[in-house]
mmCIF file of C-alpha atoms in Angstrom:
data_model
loop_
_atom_site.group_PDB
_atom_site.id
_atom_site.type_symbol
_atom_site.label_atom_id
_atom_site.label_comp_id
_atom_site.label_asym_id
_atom_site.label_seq_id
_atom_site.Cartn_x
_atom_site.Cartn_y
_atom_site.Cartn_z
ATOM 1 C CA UNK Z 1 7.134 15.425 -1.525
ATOM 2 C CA UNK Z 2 3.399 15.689 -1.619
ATOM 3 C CA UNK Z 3 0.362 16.448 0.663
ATOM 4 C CA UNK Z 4 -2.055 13.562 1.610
ATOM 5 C CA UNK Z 5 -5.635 13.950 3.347
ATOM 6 C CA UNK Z 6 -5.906 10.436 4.646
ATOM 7 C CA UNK Z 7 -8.781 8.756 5.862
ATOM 8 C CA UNK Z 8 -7.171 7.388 9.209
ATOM 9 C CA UNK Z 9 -3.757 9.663 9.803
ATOM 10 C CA UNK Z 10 -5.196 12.978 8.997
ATOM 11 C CA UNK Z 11 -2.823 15.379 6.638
ATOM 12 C CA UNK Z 12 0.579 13.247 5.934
ATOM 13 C CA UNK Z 13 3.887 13.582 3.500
ATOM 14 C CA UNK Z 14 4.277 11.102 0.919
ATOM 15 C CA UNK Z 15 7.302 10.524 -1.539
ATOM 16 C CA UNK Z 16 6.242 11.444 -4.757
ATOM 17 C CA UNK Z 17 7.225 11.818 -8.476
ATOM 18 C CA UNK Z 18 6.845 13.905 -11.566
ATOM 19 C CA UNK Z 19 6.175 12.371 -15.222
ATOM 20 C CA UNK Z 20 7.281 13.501 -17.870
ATOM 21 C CA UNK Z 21 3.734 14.660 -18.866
ATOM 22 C CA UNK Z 22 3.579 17.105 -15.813
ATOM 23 C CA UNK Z 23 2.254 15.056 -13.467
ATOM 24 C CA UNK Z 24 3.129 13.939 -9.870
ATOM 25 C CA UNK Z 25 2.402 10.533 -9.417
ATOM 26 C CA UNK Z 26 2.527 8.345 -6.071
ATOM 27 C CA UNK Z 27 5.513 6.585 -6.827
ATOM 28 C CA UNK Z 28 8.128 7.230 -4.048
ATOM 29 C CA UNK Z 29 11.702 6.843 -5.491
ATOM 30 C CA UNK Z 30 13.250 7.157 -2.158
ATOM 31 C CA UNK Z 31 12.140 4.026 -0.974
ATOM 32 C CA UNK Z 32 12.823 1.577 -3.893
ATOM 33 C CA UNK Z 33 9.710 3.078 -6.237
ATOM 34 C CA UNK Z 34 6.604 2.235 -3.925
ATOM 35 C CA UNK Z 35 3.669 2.602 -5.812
ATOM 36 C CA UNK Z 36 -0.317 2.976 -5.246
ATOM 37 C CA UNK Z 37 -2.715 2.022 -7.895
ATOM 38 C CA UNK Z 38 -6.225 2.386 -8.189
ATOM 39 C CA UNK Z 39 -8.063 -1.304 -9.135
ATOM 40 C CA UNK Z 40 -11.362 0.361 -9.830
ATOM 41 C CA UNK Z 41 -13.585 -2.409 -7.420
ATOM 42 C CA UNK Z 42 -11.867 -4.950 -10.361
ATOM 43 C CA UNK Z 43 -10.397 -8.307 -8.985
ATOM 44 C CA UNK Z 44 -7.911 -8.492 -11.979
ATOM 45 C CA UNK Z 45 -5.594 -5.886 -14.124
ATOM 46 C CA UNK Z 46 -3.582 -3.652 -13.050
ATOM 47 C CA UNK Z 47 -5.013 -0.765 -11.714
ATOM 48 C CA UNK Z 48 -4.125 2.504 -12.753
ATOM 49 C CA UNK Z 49 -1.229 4.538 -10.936
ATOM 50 C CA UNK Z 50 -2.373 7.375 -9.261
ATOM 51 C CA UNK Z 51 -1.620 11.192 -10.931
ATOM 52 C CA UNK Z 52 -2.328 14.171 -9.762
ATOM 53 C CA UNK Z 53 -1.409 17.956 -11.141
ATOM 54 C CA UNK Z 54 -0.753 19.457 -7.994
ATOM 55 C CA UNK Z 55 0.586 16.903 -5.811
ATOM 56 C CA UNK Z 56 -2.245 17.130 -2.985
ATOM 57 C CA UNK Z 57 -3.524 13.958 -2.585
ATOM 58 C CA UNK Z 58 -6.901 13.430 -1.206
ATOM 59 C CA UNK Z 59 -10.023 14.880 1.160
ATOM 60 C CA UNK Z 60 -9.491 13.140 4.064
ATOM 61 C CA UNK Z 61 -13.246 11.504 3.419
ATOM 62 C CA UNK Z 62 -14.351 8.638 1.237
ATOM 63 C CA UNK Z 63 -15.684 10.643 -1.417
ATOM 64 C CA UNK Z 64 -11.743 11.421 -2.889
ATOM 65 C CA UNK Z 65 -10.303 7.993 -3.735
ATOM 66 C CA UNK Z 66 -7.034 9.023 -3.664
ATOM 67 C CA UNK Z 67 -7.866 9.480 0.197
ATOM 68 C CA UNK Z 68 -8.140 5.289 0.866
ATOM 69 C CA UNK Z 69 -4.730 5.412 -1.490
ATOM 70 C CA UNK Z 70 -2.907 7.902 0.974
ATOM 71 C CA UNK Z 71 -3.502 6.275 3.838
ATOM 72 C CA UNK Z 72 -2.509 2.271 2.034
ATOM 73 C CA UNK Z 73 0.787 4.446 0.560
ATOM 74 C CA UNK Z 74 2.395 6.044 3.505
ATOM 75 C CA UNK Z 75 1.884 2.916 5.407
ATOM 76 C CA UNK Z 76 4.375 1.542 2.709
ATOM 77 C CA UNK Z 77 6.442 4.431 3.292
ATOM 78 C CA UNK Z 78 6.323 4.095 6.716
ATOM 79 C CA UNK Z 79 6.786 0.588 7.048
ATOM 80 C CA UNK Z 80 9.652 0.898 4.759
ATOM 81 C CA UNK Z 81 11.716 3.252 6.993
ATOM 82 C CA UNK Z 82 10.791 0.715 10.207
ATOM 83 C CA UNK Z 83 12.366 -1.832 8.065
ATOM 84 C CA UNK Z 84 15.056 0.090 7.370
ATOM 85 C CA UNK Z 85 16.169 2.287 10.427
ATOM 86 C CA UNK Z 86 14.719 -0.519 12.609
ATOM 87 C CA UNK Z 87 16.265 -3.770 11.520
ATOM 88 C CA UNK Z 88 18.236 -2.614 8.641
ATOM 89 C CA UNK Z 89 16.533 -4.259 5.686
ATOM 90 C CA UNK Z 90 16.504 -2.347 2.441
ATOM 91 C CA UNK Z 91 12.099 -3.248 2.066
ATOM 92 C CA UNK Z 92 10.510 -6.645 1.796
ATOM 93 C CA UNK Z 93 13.045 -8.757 -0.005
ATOM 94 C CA UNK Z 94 16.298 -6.509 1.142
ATOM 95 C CA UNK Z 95 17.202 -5.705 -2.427
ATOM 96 C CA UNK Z 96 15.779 -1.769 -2.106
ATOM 97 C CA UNK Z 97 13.201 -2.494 -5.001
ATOM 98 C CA UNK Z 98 9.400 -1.185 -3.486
ATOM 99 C CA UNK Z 99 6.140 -2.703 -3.283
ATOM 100 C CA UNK Z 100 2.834 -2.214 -4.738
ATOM 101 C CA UNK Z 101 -0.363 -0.696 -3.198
ATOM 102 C CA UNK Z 102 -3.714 -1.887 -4.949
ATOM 103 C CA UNK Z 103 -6.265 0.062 -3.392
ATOM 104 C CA UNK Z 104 -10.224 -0.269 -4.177
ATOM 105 C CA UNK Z 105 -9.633 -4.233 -5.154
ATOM 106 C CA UNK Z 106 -13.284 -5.336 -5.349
ATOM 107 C CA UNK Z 107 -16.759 -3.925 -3.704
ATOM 108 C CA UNK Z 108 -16.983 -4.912 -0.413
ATOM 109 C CA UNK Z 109 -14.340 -6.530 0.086
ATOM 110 C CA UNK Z 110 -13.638 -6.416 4.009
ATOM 111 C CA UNK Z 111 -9.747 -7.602 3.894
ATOM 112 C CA UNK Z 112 -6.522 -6.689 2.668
ATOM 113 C CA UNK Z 113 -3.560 -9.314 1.859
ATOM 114 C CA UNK Z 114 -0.158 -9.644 0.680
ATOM 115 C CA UNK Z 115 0.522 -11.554 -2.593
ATOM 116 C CA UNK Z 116 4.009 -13.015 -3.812
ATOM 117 C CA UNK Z 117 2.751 -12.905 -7.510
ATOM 118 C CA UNK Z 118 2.739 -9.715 -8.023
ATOM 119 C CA UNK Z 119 4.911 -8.650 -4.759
ATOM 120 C CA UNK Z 120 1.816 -6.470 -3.612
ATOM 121 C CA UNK Z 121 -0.532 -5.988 -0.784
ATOM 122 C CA UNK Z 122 -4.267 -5.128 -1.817
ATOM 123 C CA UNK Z 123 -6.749 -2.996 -0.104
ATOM 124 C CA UNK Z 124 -10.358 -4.004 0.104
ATOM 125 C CA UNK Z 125 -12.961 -0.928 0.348
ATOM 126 C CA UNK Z 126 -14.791 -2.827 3.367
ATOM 127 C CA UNK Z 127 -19.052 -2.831 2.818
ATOM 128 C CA UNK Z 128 -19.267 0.780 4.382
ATOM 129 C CA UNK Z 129 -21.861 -0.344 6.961
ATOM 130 C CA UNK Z 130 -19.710 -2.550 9.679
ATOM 131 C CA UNK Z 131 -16.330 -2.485 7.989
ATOM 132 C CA UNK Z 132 -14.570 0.004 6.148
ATOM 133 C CA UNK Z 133 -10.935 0.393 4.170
ATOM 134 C CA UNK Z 134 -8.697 -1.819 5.328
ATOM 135 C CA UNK Z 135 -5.518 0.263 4.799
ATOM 136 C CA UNK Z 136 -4.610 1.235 8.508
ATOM 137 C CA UNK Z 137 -0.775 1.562 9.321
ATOM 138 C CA UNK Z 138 -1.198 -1.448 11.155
ATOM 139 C CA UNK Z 139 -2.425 -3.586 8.667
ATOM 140 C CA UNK Z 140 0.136 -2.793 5.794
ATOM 141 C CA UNK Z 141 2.745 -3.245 8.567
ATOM 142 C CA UNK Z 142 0.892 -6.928 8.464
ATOM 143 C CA UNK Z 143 0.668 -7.512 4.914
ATOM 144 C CA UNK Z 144 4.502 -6.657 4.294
ATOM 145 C CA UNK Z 145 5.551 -8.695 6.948
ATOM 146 C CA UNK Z 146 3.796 -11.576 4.836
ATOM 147 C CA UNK Z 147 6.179 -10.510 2.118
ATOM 148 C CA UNK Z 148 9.131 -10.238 4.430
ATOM 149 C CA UNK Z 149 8.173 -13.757 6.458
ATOM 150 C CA UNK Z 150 7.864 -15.267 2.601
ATOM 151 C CA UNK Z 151 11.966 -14.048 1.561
ATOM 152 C CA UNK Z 152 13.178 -15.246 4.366
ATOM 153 C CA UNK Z 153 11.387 -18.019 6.263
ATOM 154 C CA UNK Z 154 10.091 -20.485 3.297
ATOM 155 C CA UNK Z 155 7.402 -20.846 5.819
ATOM 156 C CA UNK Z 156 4.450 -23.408 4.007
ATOM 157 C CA UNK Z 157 0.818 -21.057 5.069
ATOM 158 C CA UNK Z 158 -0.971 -23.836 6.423
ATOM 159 C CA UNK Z 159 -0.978 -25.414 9.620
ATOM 160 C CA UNK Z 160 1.776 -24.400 12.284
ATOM 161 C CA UNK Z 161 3.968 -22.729 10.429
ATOM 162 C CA UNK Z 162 1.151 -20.758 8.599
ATOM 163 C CA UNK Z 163 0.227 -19.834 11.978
ATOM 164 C CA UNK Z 164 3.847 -18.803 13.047
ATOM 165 C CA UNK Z 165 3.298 -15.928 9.357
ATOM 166 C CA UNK Z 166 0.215 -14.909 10.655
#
């Protein structure tokens, strides 16, 4: 288990693990291997996971940006356990397998989303002047629920029934 300073929640536990090189990284293997990577303001790749040598995770200001991740990644972990003590579903496609964080996905980018493709929400940095990260509890609670709406619901996103996901 290791520290975060988030942005929005103040100091938090978060399910971490060690590497083989030493390293804790934010990959939570008690709830199906959630995992928080960095995109780097990039729209495409993969990000890189988050490490850290002594599994404290953030400042608690924008100037750490492991702090946007810590907030993005216990809302995972957090939404996970609803799921599961709440209405018994083993995370978004009840098979137990975790979901990705990308955090820092473009510059400016005032949104976040969930995307079937890569079975991920991402985290937009907001412009810093009327918006800011978009990784509140509330909105990964959202974004999951896309993924969850998506496994079970065949829902089309358009029209009526694209109004019945949102």
């Amino acid at each position: 288990t290791g520290t975060g300073n988030s942005l929005l929640d103040g100091p938090v536990q978060i399910g971490t693990q060690r590497n083989a090189r030493g390293y804790y990284e934010m990959k939570d293997p008690t709830r199906g291997g959630n995992w928080a990577v960095d995109m780097g303001n990039a729209a495409r790749g993969n990000g890189v996971l988050y490490a850290d040598g002594d599994n404290v995770w953030g400042d608690a200001a924008l100037d750490d940006r492991a702090t946007v991740a810590v907030d993005a990644y216990w809302g995972i972990g957090q939404t996970w356990d609803f799921y599961r003590d709440v209405l018994g579903r083993l995370g978004v496609a009840n098979d137990g397998i975790g979901a990705l964080a990308r955090v820092h996905y473009q510059k400016n980018f005032s949104n976040a989303f969930w995307s079937d493709d890569c079975f991920c929400m991402t985290y937009g940095d907001g412009d810093g002047v009327t918006t800011y990260p978009f990784t509140a509890l509330d909105v990964t609670g959202h974004e999951m629920s896309h993924g969850v709406t998506a496994r079970t619901a065949a829902l089309d996103y358009e029209g009526e029934s694209g109004g019945l996901n949102e």
